[in-house]
PDB file of C-alpha atoms in Angstrom:
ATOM      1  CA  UNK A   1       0.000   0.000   0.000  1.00 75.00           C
ATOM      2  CA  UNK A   2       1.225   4.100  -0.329  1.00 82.00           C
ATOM      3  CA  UNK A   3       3.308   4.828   2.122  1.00 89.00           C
ATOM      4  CA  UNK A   4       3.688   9.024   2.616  1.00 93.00           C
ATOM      5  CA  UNK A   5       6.454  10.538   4.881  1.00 94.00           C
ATOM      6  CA  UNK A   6       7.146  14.231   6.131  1.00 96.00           C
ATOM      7  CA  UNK A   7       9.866  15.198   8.094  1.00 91.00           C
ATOM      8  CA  UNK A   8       8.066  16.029  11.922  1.00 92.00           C
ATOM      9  CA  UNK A   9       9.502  19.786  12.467  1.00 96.00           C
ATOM     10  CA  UNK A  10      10.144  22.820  11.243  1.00 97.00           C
ATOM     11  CA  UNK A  11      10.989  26.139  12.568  1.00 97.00           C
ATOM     12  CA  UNK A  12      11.500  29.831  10.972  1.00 97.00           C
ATOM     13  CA  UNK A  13      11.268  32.941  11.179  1.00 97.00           C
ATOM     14  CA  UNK A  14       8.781  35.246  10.164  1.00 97.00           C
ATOM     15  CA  UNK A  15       9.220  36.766   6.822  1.00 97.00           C
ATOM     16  CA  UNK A  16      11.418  33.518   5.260  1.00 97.00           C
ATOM     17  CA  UNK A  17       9.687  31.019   3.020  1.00 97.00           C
ATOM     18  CA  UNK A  18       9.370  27.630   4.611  1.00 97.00           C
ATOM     19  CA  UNK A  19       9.352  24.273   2.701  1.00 98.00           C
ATOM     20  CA  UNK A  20       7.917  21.335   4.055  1.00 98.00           C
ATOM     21  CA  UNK A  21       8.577  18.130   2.011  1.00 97.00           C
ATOM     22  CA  UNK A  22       7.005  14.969   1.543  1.00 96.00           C
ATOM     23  CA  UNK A  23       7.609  11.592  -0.358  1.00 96.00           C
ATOM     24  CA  UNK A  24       5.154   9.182  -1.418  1.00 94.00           C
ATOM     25  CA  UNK A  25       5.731   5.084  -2.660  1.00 92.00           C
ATOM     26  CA  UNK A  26       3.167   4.628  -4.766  1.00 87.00           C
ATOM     27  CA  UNK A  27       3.918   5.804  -8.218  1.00 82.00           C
ATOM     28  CA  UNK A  28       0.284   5.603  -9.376  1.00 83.00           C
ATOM     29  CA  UNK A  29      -0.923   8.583  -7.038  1.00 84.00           C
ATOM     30  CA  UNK A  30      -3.035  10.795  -9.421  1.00 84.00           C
ATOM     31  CA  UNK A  31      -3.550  13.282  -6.725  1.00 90.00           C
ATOM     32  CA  UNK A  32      -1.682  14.787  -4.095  1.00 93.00           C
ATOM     33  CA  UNK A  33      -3.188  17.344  -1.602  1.00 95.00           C
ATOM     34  CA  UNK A  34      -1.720  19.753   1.153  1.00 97.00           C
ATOM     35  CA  UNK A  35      -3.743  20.214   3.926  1.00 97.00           C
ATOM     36  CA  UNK A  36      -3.780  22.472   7.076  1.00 97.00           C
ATOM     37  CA  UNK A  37      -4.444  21.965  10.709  1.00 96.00           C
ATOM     38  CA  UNK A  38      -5.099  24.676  12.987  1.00 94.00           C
ATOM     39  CA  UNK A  39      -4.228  23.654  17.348  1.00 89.00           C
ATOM     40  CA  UNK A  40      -7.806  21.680  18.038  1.00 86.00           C
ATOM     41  CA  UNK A  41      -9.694  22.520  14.899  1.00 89.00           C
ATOM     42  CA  UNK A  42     -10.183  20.259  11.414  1.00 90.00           C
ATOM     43  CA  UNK A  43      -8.580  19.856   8.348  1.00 94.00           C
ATOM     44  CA  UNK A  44      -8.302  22.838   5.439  1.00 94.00           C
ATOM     45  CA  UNK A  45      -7.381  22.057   2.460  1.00 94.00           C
ATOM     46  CA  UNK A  46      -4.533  23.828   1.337  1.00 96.00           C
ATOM     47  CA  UNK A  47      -4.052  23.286  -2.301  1.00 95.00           C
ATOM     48  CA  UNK A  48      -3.533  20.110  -4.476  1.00 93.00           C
ATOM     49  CA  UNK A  49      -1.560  18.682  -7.740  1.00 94.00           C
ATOM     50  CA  UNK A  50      -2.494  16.287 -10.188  1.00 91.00           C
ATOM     51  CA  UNK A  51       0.426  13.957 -11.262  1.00 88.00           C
ATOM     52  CA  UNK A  52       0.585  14.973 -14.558  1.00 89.00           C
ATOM     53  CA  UNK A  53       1.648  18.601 -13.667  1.00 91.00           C
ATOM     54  CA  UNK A  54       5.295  19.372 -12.189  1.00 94.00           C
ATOM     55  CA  UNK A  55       3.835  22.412 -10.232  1.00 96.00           C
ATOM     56  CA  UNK A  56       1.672  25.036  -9.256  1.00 96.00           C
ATOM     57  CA  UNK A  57       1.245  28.478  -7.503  1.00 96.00           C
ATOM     58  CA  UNK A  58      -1.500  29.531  -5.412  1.00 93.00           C
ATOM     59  CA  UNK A  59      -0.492  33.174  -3.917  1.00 95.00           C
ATOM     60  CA  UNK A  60       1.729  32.689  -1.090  1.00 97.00           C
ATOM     61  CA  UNK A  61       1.985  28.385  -1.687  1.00 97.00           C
ATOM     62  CA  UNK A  62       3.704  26.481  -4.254  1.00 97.00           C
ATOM     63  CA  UNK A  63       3.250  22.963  -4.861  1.00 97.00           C
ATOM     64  CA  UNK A  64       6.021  21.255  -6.497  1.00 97.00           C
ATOM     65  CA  UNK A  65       5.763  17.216  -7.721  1.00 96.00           C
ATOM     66  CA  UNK A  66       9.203  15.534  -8.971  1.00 95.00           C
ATOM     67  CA  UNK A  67       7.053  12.143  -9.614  1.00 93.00           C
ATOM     68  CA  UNK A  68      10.259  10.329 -10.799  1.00 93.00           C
ATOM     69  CA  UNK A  69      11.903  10.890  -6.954  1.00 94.00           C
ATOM     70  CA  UNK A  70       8.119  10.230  -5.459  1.00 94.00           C
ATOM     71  CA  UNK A  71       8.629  13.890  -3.897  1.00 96.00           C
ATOM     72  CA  UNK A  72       6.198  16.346  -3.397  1.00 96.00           C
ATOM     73  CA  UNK A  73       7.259  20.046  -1.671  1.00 97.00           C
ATOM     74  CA  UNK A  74       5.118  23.069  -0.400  1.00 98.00           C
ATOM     75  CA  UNK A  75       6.758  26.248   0.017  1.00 98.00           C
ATOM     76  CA  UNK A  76       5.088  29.033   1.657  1.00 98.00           C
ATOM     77  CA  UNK A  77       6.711  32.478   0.772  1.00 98.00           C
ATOM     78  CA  UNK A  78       6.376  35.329   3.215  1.00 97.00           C
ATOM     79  CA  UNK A  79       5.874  33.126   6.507  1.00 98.00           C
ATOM     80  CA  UNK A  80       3.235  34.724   8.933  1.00 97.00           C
ATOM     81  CA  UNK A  81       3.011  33.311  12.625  1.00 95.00           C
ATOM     82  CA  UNK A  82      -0.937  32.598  11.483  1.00 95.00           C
ATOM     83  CA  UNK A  83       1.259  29.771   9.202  1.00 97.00           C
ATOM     84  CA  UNK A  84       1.856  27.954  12.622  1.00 97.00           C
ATOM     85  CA  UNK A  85      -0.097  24.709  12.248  1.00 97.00           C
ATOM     86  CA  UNK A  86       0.496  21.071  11.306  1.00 97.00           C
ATOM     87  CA  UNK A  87       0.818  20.529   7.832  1.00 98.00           C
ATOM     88  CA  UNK A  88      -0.672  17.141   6.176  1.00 97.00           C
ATOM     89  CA  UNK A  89       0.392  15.815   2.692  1.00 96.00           C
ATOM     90  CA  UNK A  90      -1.661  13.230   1.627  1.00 95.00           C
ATOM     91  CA  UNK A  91      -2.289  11.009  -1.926  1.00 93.00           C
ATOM     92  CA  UNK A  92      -5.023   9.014  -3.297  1.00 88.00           C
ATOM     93  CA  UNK A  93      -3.736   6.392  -5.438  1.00 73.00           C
ATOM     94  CA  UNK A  94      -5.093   4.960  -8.849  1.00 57.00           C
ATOM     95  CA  UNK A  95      -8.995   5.175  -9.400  1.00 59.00           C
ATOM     96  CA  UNK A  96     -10.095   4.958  -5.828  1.00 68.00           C
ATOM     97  CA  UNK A  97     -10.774   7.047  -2.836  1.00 76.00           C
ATOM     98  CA  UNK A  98      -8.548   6.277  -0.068  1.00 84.00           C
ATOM     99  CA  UNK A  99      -6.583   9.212   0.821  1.00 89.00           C
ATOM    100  CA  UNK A 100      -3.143   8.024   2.764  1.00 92.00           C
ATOM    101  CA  UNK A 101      -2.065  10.984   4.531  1.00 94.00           C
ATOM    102  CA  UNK A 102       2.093  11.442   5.868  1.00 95.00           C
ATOM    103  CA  UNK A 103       2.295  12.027   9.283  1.00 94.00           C
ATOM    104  CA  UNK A 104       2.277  15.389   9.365  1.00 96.00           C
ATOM    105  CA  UNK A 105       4.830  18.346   9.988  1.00 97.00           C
ATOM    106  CA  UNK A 106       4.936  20.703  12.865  1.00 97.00           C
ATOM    107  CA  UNK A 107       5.378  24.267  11.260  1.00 97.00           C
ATOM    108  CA  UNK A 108       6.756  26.729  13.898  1.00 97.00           C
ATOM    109  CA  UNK A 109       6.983  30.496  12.915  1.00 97.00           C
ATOM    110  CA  UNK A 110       9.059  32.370  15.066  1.00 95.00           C
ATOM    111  CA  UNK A 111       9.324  36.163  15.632  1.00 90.00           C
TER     112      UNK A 111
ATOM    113  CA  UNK B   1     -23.329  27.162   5.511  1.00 63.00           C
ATOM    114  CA  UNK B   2     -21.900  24.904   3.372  1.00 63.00           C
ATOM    115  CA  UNK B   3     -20.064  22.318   5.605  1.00 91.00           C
ATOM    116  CA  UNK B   4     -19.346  18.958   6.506  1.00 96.00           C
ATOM    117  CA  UNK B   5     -20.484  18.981  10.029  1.00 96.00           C
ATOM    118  CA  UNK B   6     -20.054  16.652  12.573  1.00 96.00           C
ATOM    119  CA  UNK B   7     -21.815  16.139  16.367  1.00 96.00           C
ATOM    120  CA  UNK B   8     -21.057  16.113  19.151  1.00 96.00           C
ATOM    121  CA  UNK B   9     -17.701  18.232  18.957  1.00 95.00           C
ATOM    122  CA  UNK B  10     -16.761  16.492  22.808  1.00 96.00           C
ATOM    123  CA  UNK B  11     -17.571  13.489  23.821  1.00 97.00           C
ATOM    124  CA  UNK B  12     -16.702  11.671  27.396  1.00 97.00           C
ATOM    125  CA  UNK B  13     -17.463   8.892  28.406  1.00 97.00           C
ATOM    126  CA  UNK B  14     -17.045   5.940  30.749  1.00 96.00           C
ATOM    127  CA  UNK B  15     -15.185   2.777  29.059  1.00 96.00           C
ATOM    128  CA  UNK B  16     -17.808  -0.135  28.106  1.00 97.00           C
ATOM    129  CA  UNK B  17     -20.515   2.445  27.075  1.00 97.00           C
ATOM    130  CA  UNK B  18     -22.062   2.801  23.505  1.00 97.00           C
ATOM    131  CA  UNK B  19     -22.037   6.494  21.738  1.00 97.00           C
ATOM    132  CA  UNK B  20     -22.923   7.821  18.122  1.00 97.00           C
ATOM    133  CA  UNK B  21     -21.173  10.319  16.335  1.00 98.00           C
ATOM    134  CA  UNK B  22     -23.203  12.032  13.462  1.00 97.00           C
ATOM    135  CA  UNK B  23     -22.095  13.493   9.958  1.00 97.00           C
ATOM    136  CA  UNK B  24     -23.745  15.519   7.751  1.00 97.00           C
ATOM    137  CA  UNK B  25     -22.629  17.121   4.703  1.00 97.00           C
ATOM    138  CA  UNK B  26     -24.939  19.560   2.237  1.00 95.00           C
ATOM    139  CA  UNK B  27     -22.403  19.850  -0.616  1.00 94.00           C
ATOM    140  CA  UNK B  28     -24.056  17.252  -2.325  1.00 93.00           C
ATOM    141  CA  UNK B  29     -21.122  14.812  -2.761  1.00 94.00           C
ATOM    142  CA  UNK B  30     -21.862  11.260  -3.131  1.00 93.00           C
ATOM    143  CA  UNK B  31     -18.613  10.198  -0.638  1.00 93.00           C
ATOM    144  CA  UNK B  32     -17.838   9.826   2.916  1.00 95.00           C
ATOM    145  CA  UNK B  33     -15.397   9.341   5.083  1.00 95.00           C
ATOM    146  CA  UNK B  34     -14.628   8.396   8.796  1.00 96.00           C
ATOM    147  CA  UNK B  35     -10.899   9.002   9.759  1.00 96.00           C
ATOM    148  CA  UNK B  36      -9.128   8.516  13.252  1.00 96.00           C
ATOM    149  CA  UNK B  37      -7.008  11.080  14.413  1.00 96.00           C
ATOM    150  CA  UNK B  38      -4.866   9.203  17.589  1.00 94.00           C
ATOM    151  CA  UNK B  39      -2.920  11.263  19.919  1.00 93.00           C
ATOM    152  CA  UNK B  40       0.395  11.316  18.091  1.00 92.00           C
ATOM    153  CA  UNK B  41      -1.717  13.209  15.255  1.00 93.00           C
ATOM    154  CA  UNK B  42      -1.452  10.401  12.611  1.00 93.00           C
ATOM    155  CA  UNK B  43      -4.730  10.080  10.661  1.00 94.00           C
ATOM    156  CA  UNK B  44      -5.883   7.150   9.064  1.00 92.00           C
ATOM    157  CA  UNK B  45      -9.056   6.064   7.253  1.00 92.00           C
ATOM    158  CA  UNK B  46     -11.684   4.231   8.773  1.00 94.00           C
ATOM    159  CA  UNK B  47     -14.282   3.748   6.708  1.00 92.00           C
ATOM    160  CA  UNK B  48     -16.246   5.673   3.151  1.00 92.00           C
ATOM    161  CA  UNK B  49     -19.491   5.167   1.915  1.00 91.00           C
ATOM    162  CA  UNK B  50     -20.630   5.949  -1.745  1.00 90.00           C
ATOM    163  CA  UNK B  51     -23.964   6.453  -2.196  1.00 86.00           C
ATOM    164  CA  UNK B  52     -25.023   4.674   1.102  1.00 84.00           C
ATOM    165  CA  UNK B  53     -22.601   1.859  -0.360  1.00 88.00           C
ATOM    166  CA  UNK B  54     -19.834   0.746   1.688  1.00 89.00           C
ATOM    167  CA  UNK B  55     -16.862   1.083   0.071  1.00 87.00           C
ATOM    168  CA  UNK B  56     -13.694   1.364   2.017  1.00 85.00           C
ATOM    169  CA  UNK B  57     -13.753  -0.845   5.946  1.00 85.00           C
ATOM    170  CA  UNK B  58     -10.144  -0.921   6.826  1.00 86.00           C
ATOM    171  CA  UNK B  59      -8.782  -2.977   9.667  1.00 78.00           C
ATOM    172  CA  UNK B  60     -10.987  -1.902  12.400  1.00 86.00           C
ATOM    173  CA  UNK B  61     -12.648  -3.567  15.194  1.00 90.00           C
ATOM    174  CA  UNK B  62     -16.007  -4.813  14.537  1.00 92.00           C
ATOM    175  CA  UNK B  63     -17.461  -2.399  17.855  1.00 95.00           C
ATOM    176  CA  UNK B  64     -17.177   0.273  15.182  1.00 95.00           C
ATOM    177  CA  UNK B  65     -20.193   0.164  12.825  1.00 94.00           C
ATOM    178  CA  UNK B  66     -20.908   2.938  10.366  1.00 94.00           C
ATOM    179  CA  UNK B  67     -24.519   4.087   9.390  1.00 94.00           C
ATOM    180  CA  UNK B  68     -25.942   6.122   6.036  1.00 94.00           C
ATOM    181  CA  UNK B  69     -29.491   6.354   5.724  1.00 92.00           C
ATOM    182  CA  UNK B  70     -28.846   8.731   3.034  1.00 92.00           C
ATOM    183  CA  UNK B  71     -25.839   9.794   0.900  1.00 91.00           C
ATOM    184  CA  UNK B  72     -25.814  13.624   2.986  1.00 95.00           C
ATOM    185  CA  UNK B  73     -25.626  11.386   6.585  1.00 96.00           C
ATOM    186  CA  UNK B  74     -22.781   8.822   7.633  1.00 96.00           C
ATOM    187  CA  UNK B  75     -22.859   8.340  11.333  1.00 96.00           C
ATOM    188  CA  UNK B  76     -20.477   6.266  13.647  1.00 97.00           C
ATOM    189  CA  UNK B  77     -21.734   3.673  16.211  1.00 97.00           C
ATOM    190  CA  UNK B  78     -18.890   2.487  18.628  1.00 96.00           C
ATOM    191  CA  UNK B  79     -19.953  -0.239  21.190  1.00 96.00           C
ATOM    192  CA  UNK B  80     -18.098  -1.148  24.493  1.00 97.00           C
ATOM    193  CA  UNK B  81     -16.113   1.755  24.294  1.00 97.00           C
ATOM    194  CA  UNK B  82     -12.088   0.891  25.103  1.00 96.00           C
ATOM    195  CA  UNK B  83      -9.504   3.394  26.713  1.00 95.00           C
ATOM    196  CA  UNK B  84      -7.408   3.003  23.091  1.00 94.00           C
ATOM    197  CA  UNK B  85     -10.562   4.922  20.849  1.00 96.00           C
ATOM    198  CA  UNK B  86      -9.762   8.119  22.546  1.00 97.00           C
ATOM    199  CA  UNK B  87      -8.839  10.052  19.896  1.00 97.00           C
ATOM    200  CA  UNK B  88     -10.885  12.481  17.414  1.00 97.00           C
ATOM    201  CA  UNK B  89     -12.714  11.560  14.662  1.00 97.00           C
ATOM    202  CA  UNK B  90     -12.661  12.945  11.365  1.00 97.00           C
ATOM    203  CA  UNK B  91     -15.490  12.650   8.869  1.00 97.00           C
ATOM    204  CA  UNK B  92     -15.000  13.971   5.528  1.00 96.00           C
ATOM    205  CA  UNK B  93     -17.126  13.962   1.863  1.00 95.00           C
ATOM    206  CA  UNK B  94     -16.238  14.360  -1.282  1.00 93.00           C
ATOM    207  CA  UNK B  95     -17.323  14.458  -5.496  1.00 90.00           C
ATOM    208  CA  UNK B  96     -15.484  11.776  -7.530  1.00 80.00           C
ATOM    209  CA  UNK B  97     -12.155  12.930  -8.606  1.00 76.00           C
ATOM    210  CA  UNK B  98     -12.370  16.074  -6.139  1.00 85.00           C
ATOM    211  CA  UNK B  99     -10.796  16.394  -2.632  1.00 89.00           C
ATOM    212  CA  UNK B 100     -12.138  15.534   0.507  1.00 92.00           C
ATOM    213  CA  UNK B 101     -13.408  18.128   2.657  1.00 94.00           C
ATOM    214  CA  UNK B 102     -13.117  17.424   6.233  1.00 95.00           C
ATOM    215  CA  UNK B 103     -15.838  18.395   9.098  1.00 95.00           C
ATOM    216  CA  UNK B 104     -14.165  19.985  12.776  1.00 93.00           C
ATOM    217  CA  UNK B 105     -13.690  16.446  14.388  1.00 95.00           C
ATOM    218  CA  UNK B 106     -14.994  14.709  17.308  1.00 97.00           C
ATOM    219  CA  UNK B 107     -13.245  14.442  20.346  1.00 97.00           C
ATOM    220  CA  UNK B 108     -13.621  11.482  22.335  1.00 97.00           C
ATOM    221  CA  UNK B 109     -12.016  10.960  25.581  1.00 97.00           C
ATOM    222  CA  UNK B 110     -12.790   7.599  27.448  1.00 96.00           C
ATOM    223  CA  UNK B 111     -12.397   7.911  31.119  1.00 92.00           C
TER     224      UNK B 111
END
């Protein structure tokens, strides 16, 4: 089955861009998603990719897929401390539904 | 609103006792989800339902029984509640081929 792994931490200052990365096993993801998680609330999506593209820009978030490396990277330009949350990268693989999320990374923005 | 909302948002309770957790969504998607979020904030799928049809049951105890009387409802019975399903529950819905939107979550806490 997919297998999806983040790096737990990651700390910087306000202002810098932060990159949290992610690599997934299965090489028949179609989709990959980014989402957000707030201290005690749900899950917001972010933004997602589809595997056919290498990358794409949403404002302050870029998405970028290398699908030959199985890597998938979000970088968030202008870090606010409102960016302080746990960040989830997840994929669905081939024509089904299940969504097989990483285990998350611990963004810290510091002042 | 438009939402995927879930009730109760709390829920404790005694271990050995039965509860419900209910999901409704009124985007009109045809899938849905129950995740479990345990305390190391790891998130896994539980179960999804298409069109009242179940579709996904991973490895879960059989004292976990999902419900939809309708494609908008998916509700989660647990019975003799153990001190290991504390955690918060995640129900989510989406369109074919579109992400999942997640409701807030469900805490449970067994005492």
């Amino acid at each position: 089955g997919e297998d999806v792994e983040q790096s737990l931490f990651l700390s910087v200052r306000e202002g810098d861009s932060s990159v949290i990365n992610c690599t997934y096993t299965d090489s028949s993801s179609t989709y990959l998603y980014w989402y957000k998680q707030e201290p005690g609330a749900g899950l917001q999506l972010l933004t997602y990719i589809f595997s056919n593209m290498d990358m794409k820009q949403d404002q302050r978030l870029t998405v970028l897929l290398n699908k030959k490396d199985k890597h998938l990277s979000l970088r968030i330009a202008d870090t606010q401390t409102g960016d302080s949350a746990i960040y989830f990268c997840a994929a669905i693989t081939g024509g089904g539904n299940k969504l097989t999320f990483g285990t998350g990374t611990q963004l810290k923005v510091e002042l | 609103d438009t939402a995927v909302s879930q009730t109760p948002k709390y829920l404790v309770t005694q271990m050995g006792n039965d509860k419900s957790i209910k999901c409704e969504q009124n985007l009109g998607h045809d899938t849905m989800y129950w995740y479990k979020q345990d305390s190391k904030k790891f998130l896994k799928i539980m179960f999804s339902y298409n069109n009242k049809e179940l579709i996904i049951n991973e490895t879960v105890p059989n004292r976990f029984s999902p419900k939809s009387p309708d494609k908008a409802h998916l509700n989660l019975h647990i019975n003799s509640l153990e001190l290991g399903d504390s955690a918060v529950y995640f129900c989510a819905s989406s369109q074919e081929g579109r992400p999942q939107h997640f409701g807030d979550g469900t805490r449970l806490s067994i005492l």
